[in-house]
Amino acid sequence: MMIRTAAKADVKAILDIYNEAILHTVATFDTVERTLEQQEAWFDQHGSRYPIIVAELGGTVVGWASLNAYSDRLAYERTSELSLYIHHDFRGKGIGKQLIQRVLEEGKTAGLHTVLSRIVEGNDSSIYLHRLYGFEYIGVMREVGFKFDRMLDVILMQKML
């Protein structure tokens, strides 16, 4: 498996993985699939400060991670939010560990200071993975998301780079 910086040509694979998560999981609170044009705009907004990393296996992108701008307010420019998604056929194989390690390294190199994660209640594997890489629990937002006919809590975690 190769872990590398994402290229524009990877956007379709990133989109497919993300849209599967939209339709079948609570890992994202998006409820409507994204279009290719929306995902391309998302990709273009990242630049060198906010890396996007992919895991490629046999020429196929099987997972991705990104550090996203936390806010458009200038005082937050060194704060990011982590996104991490693995193709459903490849979850539980250690790909997330490799992606999170690399994206955090890239974020530090880019001059980021703080990484935040919002993790839906019950996603114990994601919480475990974040703890492995030094994220600390900083709070919970109660019943802030509604998906699949239920209200969901979100766990907040933070890592200082």
PDB file of C-alpha atoms in Angstrom:
ATOM      1  CA  MET A   1       0.000   0.000   0.000  1.00  0.00           C
ATOM      2  CA  MET A   2       1.135   3.513  -0.787  1.00  0.00           C
ATOM      3  CA  ILE A   3       0.282   6.532   1.362  1.00  0.00           C
ATOM      4  CA  ARG A   4       0.690   9.721  -0.646  1.00  0.00           C
ATOM      5  CA  THR A   5      -0.505  13.266  -1.159  1.00  0.00           C
ATOM      6  CA  ALA A   6      -3.776  13.339  -3.069  1.00  0.00           C
ATOM      7  CA  ALA A   7      -3.854  14.580  -6.640  1.00  0.00           C
ATOM      8  CA  LYS A   8      -6.781  16.117  -8.511  1.00  0.00           C
ATOM      9  CA  ALA A   9      -7.172  12.776 -10.320  1.00  0.00           C
ATOM     10  CA  ASP A  10      -8.061  11.181  -6.941  1.00  0.00           C
ATOM     11  CA  VAL A  11     -11.117  13.367  -6.353  1.00  0.00           C
ATOM     12  CA  LYS A  12     -13.582  10.885  -7.916  1.00  0.00           C
ATOM     13  CA  ALA A  13     -12.341   8.037  -5.686  1.00  0.00           C
ATOM     14  CA  ILE A  14     -12.421  10.321  -2.633  1.00  0.00           C
ATOM     15  CA  LEU A  15     -15.974  11.291  -3.567  1.00  0.00           C
ATOM     16  CA  ASP A  16     -17.094   7.670  -3.944  1.00  0.00           C
ATOM     17  CA  ILE A  17     -15.746   6.753  -0.496  1.00  0.00           C
ATOM     18  CA  TYR A  18     -17.335   9.830   1.062  1.00  0.00           C
ATOM     19  CA  ASN A  19     -20.707   9.348  -0.606  1.00  0.00           C
ATOM     20  CA  GLU A  20     -20.833   5.755   0.650  1.00  0.00           C
ATOM     21  CA  ALA A  21     -20.293   7.110   4.166  1.00  0.00           C
ATOM     22  CA  ILE A  22     -23.069   9.673   3.655  1.00  0.00           C
ATOM     23  CA  LEU A  23     -25.566   7.006   2.619  1.00  0.00           C
ATOM     24  CA  HIS A  24     -24.674   4.247   5.081  1.00  0.00           C
ATOM     25  CA  THR A  25     -22.950   5.666   8.181  1.00  0.00           C
ATOM     26  CA  VAL A  26     -23.177   8.407  10.778  1.00  0.00           C
ATOM     27  CA  ALA A  27     -19.462   9.178  10.363  1.00  0.00           C
ATOM     28  CA  THR A  28     -20.562  12.298   8.485  1.00  0.00           C
ATOM     29  CA  PHE A  29     -23.631  14.386   9.124  1.00  0.00           C
ATOM     30  CA  ASP A  30     -24.012  15.142   5.446  1.00  0.00           C
ATOM     31  CA  THR A  31     -27.282  13.559   4.343  1.00  0.00           C
ATOM     32  CA  VAL A  32     -27.188  14.256   0.597  1.00  0.00           C
ATOM     33  CA  GLU A  33     -24.510  12.842  -1.677  1.00  0.00           C
ATOM     34  CA  ARG A  34     -21.990  15.332  -3.004  1.00  0.00           C
ATOM     35  CA  THR A  35     -21.445  15.983  -6.677  1.00  0.00           C
ATOM     36  CA  LEU A  36     -18.103  15.747  -8.413  1.00  0.00           C
ATOM     37  CA  GLU A  37     -18.122  19.533  -8.846  1.00  0.00           C
ATOM     38  CA  GLN A  38     -18.626  20.057  -5.097  1.00  0.00           C
ATOM     39  CA  GLN A  39     -15.801  17.650  -4.271  1.00  0.00           C
ATOM     40  CA  GLU A  40     -13.478  19.333  -6.762  1.00  0.00           C
ATOM     41  CA  ALA A  41     -14.196  22.705  -5.127  1.00  0.00           C
ATOM     42  CA  TRP A  42     -13.478  21.117  -1.712  1.00  0.00           C
ATOM     43  CA  PHE A  43     -10.163  19.791  -3.059  1.00  0.00           C
ATOM     44  CA  ASP A  44      -9.190  23.178  -4.496  1.00  0.00           C
ATOM     45  CA  GLN A  45      -9.818  24.917  -1.145  1.00  0.00           C
ATOM     46  CA  HIS A  46      -7.146  22.903   0.647  1.00  0.00           C
ATOM     47  CA  GLY A  47      -3.862  24.089  -0.801  1.00  0.00           C
ATOM     48  CA  SER A  48      -0.545  23.407   0.928  1.00  0.00           C
ATOM     49  CA  ARG A  49      -1.676  24.405   4.432  1.00  0.00           C
ATOM     50  CA  TYR A  50      -4.442  21.788   4.643  1.00  0.00           C
ATOM     51  CA  PRO A  51      -3.192  18.451   3.269  1.00  0.00           C
ATOM     52  CA  ILE A  52      -5.234  15.675   1.695  1.00  0.00           C
ATOM     53  CA  ILE A  53      -3.662  12.205   1.851  1.00  0.00           C
ATOM     54  CA  VAL A  54      -4.800   8.997   0.154  1.00  0.00           C
ATOM     55  CA  ALA A  55      -4.103   5.312   0.682  1.00  0.00           C
ATOM     56  CA  GLU A  56      -3.659   3.489  -2.600  1.00  0.00           C
ATOM     57  CA  LEU A  57      -3.705  -0.285  -2.930  1.00  0.00           C
ATOM     58  CA  GLY A  58      -3.181  -1.946  -6.288  1.00  0.00           C
ATOM     59  CA  GLY A  59      -3.776   1.346  -8.072  1.00  0.00           C
ATOM     60  CA  THR A  60      -7.075   1.996  -6.259  1.00  0.00           C
ATOM     61  CA  VAL A  61      -7.683   4.662  -3.619  1.00  0.00           C
ATOM     62  CA  VAL A  62      -9.059   2.800  -0.579  1.00  0.00           C
ATOM     63  CA  GLY A  63      -9.047   5.615   1.981  1.00  0.00           C
ATOM     64  CA  TRP A  64      -8.288   9.260   2.547  1.00  0.00           C
ATOM     65  CA  ALA A  65      -7.601  11.780   5.263  1.00  0.00           C
ATOM     66  CA  SER A  66      -7.580  15.553   5.203  1.00  0.00           C
ATOM     67  CA  LEU A  67      -6.975  18.493   7.462  1.00  0.00           C
ATOM     68  CA  ASN A  68      -9.631  21.078   6.772  1.00  0.00           C
ATOM     69  CA  ALA A  69      -9.828  24.729   7.670  1.00  0.00           C
ATOM     70  CA  TYR A  70     -11.701  24.974  10.964  1.00  0.00           C
ATOM     71  CA  SER A  71     -13.087  28.447  10.294  1.00  0.00           C
ATOM     72  CA  ASP A  72     -12.711  31.227   7.767  1.00  0.00           C
ATOM     73  CA  ARG A  73     -11.864  33.652  10.607  1.00  0.00           C
ATOM     74  CA  LEU A  74      -8.189  34.569  10.435  1.00  0.00           C
ATOM     75  CA  ALA A  75      -7.430  33.860  14.100  1.00  0.00           C
ATOM     76  CA  TYR A  76      -8.221  30.168  13.443  1.00  0.00           C
ATOM     77  CA  GLU A  77      -5.794  29.794  10.521  1.00  0.00           C
ATOM     78  CA  ARG A  78      -3.493  27.421  12.461  1.00  0.00           C
ATOM     79  CA  THR A  79      -6.411  25.238  13.603  1.00  0.00           C
ATOM     80  CA  SER A  80      -7.756  22.411  11.475  1.00  0.00           C
ATOM     81  CA  GLU A  81     -10.333  19.664  11.589  1.00  0.00           C
ATOM     82  CA  LEU A  82      -9.474  16.091  10.690  1.00  0.00           C
ATOM     83  CA  SER A  83     -11.504  14.009   8.235  1.00  0.00           C
ATOM     84  CA  LEU A  84     -10.765  10.307   7.792  1.00  0.00           C
ATOM     85  CA  TYR A  85     -12.705   7.868   5.601  1.00  0.00           C
ATOM     86  CA  ILE A  86     -11.911   4.311   4.550  1.00  0.00           C
ATOM     87  CA  HIS A  87     -13.658   2.351   1.795  1.00  0.00           C
ATOM     88  CA  HIS A  88     -16.093  -0.048   3.470  1.00  0.00           C
ATOM     89  CA  ASP A  89     -14.287  -3.130   2.106  1.00  0.00           C
ATOM     90  CA  PHE A  90     -10.998  -2.054   3.695  1.00  0.00           C
ATOM     91  CA  ARG A  91     -11.972  -0.922   7.198  1.00  0.00           C
ATOM     92  CA  GLY A  92     -10.213  -2.548  10.158  1.00  0.00           C
ATOM     93  CA  LYS A  93      -6.993  -3.256   8.239  1.00  0.00           C
ATOM     94  CA  GLY A  94      -4.773  -0.522   9.686  1.00  0.00           C
ATOM     95  CA  ILE A  95      -5.208   1.906   6.800  1.00  0.00           C
ATOM     96  CA  GLY A  96      -6.650   4.601   9.074  1.00  0.00           C
ATOM     97  CA  LYS A  97      -3.560   4.434  11.297  1.00  0.00           C
ATOM     98  CA  GLN A  98      -1.251   5.083   8.370  1.00  0.00           C
ATOM     99  CA  LEU A  99      -3.398   7.886   7.000  1.00  0.00           C
ATOM    100  CA  ILE A 100      -3.794   9.709  10.307  1.00  0.00           C
ATOM    101  CA  GLN A 101      -0.070   9.496  11.059  1.00  0.00           C
ATOM    102  CA  ARG A 102       0.855  10.931   7.664  1.00  0.00           C
ATOM    103  CA  VAL A 103      -1.763  13.689   7.622  1.00  0.00           C
ATOM    104  CA  LEU A 104      -0.686  14.846  11.098  1.00  0.00           C
ATOM    105  CA  GLU A 105       2.959  14.936   9.984  1.00  0.00           C
ATOM    106  CA  GLU A 106       1.969  16.959   6.913  1.00  0.00           C
ATOM    107  CA  GLY A 107      -0.111  19.328   9.045  1.00  0.00           C
ATOM    108  CA  LYS A 108       2.779  19.974  11.396  1.00  0.00           C
ATOM    109  CA  THR A 109       5.098  20.643   8.459  1.00  0.00           C
ATOM    110  CA  ALA A 110       2.508  23.056   7.036  1.00  0.00           C
ATOM    111  CA  GLY A 111       2.567  25.070  10.269  1.00  0.00           C
ATOM    112  CA  LEU A 112      -0.713  23.967  11.801  1.00  0.00           C
ATOM    113  CA  HIS A 113      -0.906  24.067  15.591  1.00  0.00           C
ATOM    114  CA  THR A 114      -4.172  22.396  16.612  1.00  0.00           C
ATOM    115  CA  VAL A 115      -6.195  19.549  15.110  1.00  0.00           C
ATOM    116  CA  LEU A 116      -9.784  18.990  16.157  1.00  0.00           C
ATOM    117  CA  SER A 117     -12.009  15.987  15.497  1.00  0.00           C
ATOM    118  CA  ARG A 118     -15.735  15.580  15.832  1.00  0.00           C
ATOM    119  CA  ILE A 119     -16.643  11.915  16.247  1.00  0.00           C
ATOM    120  CA  VAL A 120     -20.183  10.603  16.464  1.00  0.00           C
ATOM    121  CA  GLU A 121     -21.157   8.750  19.617  1.00  0.00           C
ATOM    122  CA  GLY A 122     -20.535   5.031  19.459  1.00  0.00           C
ATOM    123  CA  ASN A 123     -17.704   5.217  16.916  1.00  0.00           C
ATOM    124  CA  ASP A 124     -15.337   3.513  19.347  1.00  0.00           C
ATOM    125  CA  SER A 125     -12.816   2.507  16.670  1.00  0.00           C
ATOM    126  CA  SER A 126     -12.364   6.145  15.638  1.00  0.00           C
ATOM    127  CA  ILE A 127     -12.036   7.285  19.249  1.00  0.00           C
ATOM    128  CA  TYR A 128      -9.444   4.553  19.852  1.00  0.00           C
ATOM    129  CA  LEU A 129      -7.507   5.563  16.740  1.00  0.00           C
ATOM    130  CA  HIS A 130      -7.479   9.210  17.769  1.00  0.00           C
ATOM    131  CA  ARG A 131      -6.237   8.317  21.254  1.00  0.00           C
ATOM    132  CA  LEU A 132      -3.396   6.295  19.698  1.00  0.00           C
ATOM    133  CA  TYR A 133      -2.183   9.468  18.030  1.00  0.00           C
ATOM    134  CA  GLY A 134      -2.411  11.689  21.090  1.00  0.00           C
ATOM    135  CA  PHE A 135      -5.846  13.219  20.735  1.00  0.00           C
ATOM    136  CA  GLU A 136      -7.520  14.072  24.018  1.00  0.00           C
ATOM    137  CA  TYR A 137     -11.203  14.145  24.836  1.00  0.00           C
ATOM    138  CA  ILE A 138     -12.338  17.740  25.296  1.00  0.00           C
ATOM    139  CA  GLY A 139     -16.100  17.443  25.444  1.00  0.00           C
ATOM    140  CA  VAL A 140     -19.367  16.311  23.987  1.00  0.00           C
ATOM    141  CA  MET A 141     -22.019  18.153  22.039  1.00  0.00           C
ATOM    142  CA  ARG A 142     -25.344  16.570  22.996  1.00  0.00           C
ATOM    143  CA  GLU A 143     -27.902  15.704  20.333  1.00  0.00           C
ATOM    144  CA  VAL A 144     -26.526  18.031  17.663  1.00  0.00           C
ATOM    145  CA  GLY A 145     -27.060  15.763  14.661  1.00  0.00           C
ATOM    146  CA  PHE A 146     -30.155  14.043  13.315  1.00  0.00           C
ATOM    147  CA  LYS A 147     -29.542  11.159  10.944  1.00  0.00           C
ATOM    148  CA  PHE A 148     -31.268   7.839  10.302  1.00  0.00           C
ATOM    149  CA  ASP A 149     -34.205   8.917  12.481  1.00  0.00           C
ATOM    150  CA  ARG A 150     -32.278   9.612  15.655  1.00  0.00           C
ATOM    151  CA  MET A 151     -30.535  12.430  17.487  1.00  0.00           C
ATOM    152  CA  LEU A 152     -26.785  11.920  17.863  1.00  0.00           C
ATOM    153  CA  ASP A 153     -24.114  13.218  20.228  1.00  0.00           C
ATOM    154  CA  VAL A 154     -20.691  14.265  18.952  1.00  0.00           C
ATOM    155  CA  ILE A 155     -17.464  13.688  20.862  1.00  0.00           C
ATOM    156  CA  LEU A 156     -14.850  16.453  20.554  1.00  0.00           C
ATOM    157  CA  MET A 157     -11.168  15.517  20.525  1.00  0.00           C
ATOM    158  CA  GLN A 158      -8.072  17.673  20.121  1.00  0.00           C
ATOM    159  CA  LYS A 159      -4.360  17.279  19.426  1.00  0.00           C
ATOM    160  CA  MET A 160      -1.729  19.967  19.643  1.00  0.00           C
ATOM    161  CA  LEU A 161       0.912  19.547  16.968  1.00  0.00           C
TER     162      LEU A 161
END
